[in-house]
């Protein structure tokens, strides 16, 4: 994973309902609120980002229509 140019601390104002939901999720997952936020942001951004050619899970798979060497 590449490092970012952003600082490690990002301050966000959260409504009381959001705060309560984050605390509840952290307790259910037995982790910190920061980890819950990190996971949710990562999954939300991954869902919005188009797949890039470097994201292929199997880079050694032959191209469609290519013959497999014997």
Coordinates of C-alpha atoms in Angstrom, one line a residue, residues 29 31 34-44:
X29 CA -16.7 -5.9 15.4
X31 CA -12.4 -3.0 17.1
X34 CA -11.1 4.5 13.6
X35 CA -10.8 1.0 12.1
X36 CA -14.5 0.9 11.4
X37 CA -14.3 4.3 9.6
X38 CA -11.1 3.2 7.7
X39 CA -12.8 0.0 6.5
X40 CA -16.0 1.7 5.5
X41 CA -14.3 4.4 3.6
X42 CA -12.0 2.0 1.8
X43 CA -14.9 -0.2 0.7
X44 CA -17.0 2.8 -0.4

